[in-house]
C-alpha positions as MATLAB code, in Angstrom:
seq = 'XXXXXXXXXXXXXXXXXXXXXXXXXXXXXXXXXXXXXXXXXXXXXXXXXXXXXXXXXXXXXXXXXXXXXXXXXXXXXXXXXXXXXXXXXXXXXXXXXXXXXXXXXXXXXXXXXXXXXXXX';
ca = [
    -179.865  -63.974  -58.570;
    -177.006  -65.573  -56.772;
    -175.084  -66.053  -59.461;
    -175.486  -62.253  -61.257;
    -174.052  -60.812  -57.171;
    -171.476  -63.734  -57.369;
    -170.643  -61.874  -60.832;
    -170.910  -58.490  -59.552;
    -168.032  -59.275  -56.436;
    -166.215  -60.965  -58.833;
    -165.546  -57.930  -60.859;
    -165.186  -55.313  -58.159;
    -162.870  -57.739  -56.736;
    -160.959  -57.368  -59.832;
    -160.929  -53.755  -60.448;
    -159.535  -53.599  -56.941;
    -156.657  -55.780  -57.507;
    -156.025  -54.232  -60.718;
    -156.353  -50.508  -59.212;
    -153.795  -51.364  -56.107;
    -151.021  -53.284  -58.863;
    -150.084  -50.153  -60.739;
    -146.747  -48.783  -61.033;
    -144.651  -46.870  -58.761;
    -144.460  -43.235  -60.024;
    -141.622  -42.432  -58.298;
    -140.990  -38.239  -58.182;
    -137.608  -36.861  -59.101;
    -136.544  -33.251  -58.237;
    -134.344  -31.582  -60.449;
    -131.908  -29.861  -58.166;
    -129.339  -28.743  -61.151;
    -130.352  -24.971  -60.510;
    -131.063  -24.412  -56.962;
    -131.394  -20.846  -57.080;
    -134.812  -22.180  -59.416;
    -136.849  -22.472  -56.239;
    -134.649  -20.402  -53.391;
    -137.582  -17.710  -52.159;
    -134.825  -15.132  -51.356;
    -133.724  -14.744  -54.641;
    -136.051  -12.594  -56.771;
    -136.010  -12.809  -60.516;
    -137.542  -10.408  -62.979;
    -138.391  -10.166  -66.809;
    -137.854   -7.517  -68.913;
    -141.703   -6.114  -70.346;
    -140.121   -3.225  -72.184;
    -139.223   -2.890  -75.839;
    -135.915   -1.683  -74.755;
    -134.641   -0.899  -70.657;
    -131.740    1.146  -69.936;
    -129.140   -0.109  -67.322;
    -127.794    2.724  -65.566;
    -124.499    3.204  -63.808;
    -126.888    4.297  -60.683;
    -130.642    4.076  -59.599;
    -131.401    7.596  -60.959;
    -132.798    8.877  -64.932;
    -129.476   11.128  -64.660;
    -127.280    8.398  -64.590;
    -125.381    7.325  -67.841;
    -126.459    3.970  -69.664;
    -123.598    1.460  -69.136;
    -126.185   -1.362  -70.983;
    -129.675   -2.354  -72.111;
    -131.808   -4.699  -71.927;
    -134.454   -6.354  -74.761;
    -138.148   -7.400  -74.069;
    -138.571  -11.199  -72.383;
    -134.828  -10.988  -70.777;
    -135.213  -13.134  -67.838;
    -132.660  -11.546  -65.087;
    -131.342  -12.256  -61.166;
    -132.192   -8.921  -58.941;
    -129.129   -8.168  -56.930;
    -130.377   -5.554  -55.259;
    -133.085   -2.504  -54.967;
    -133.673    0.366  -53.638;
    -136.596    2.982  -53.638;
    -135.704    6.555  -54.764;
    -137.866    9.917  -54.454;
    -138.243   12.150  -57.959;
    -139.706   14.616  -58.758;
    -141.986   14.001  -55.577;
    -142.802   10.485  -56.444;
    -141.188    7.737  -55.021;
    -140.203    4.949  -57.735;
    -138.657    1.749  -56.876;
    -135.293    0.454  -59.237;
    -133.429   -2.689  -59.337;
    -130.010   -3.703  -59.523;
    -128.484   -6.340  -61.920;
    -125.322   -7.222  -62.845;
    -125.454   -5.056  -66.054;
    -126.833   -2.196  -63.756;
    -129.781   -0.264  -62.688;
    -133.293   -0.820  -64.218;
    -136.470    1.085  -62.840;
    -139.379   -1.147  -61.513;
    -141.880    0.171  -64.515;
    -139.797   -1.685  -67.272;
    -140.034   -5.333  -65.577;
    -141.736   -7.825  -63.457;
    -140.593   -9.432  -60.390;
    -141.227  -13.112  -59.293;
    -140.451  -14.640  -56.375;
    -138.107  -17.868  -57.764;
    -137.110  -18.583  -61.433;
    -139.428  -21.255  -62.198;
    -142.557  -18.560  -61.977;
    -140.471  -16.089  -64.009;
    -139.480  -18.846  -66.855;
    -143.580  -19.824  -66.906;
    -144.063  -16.154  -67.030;
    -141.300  -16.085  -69.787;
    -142.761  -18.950  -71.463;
    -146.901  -17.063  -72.261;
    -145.201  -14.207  -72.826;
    -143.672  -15.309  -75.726;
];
């Protein structure tokens, strides 16, 4: 009997010791992109076939450029406009204008490029 609990320390004594001498996992941030995790900058993806940039936030406007499905873009801007009675929101890019109904919107880059990534 003695010698079976003798046993029984023994090894809990040595899955202890061998528990607590693992390595050091050490965790790196990649800060390369730091508009990745900045919460003020907004990011969306394009869920369209095909979204017209406009010149302004209005259907009226001319196209100055498009966008394809699973674009991943920076939101510069936006602004809510009333048509037709409804109010719609749109949102500015670089390339232009884009109405809320042809994207969505995430709150940093690294949920829009995990978005990006099912999507696909």
């Amino acid at each position: 009997m003695k010698k079976s609990v003798l046993y029984f320390i023994l090894i809990c004594s040595a899955f202890v010791f061998l528990s607590c001498s693992g390595k050091k996992n050490q965790i790196v941030f990649d800060n390369s992109d730091p508009l990745s995790t900045d919460v003020e900058v907004q990011w969306a993806i394009i869920t369209d076939p095909y979204a017209a940039c406009r010149a302004e936030p209005s259907y009226e406007s001319e196209t100055i450029n498009h966008f394809r499905k699973g674009v991943l873009v920076q939101i510069k801007g936006q602004q809510t406009v009333k048509t037709d009675g409804l109010y719609e929101k749109w949102y500015n890019f670089d390339e232009g204008w884009v109405t809320g109904s042809a994207l969505k919107v995430y709150s940093n880059k690294l949920k829009a490029e995990k978005a990006l990534k099912s999507l696909q």
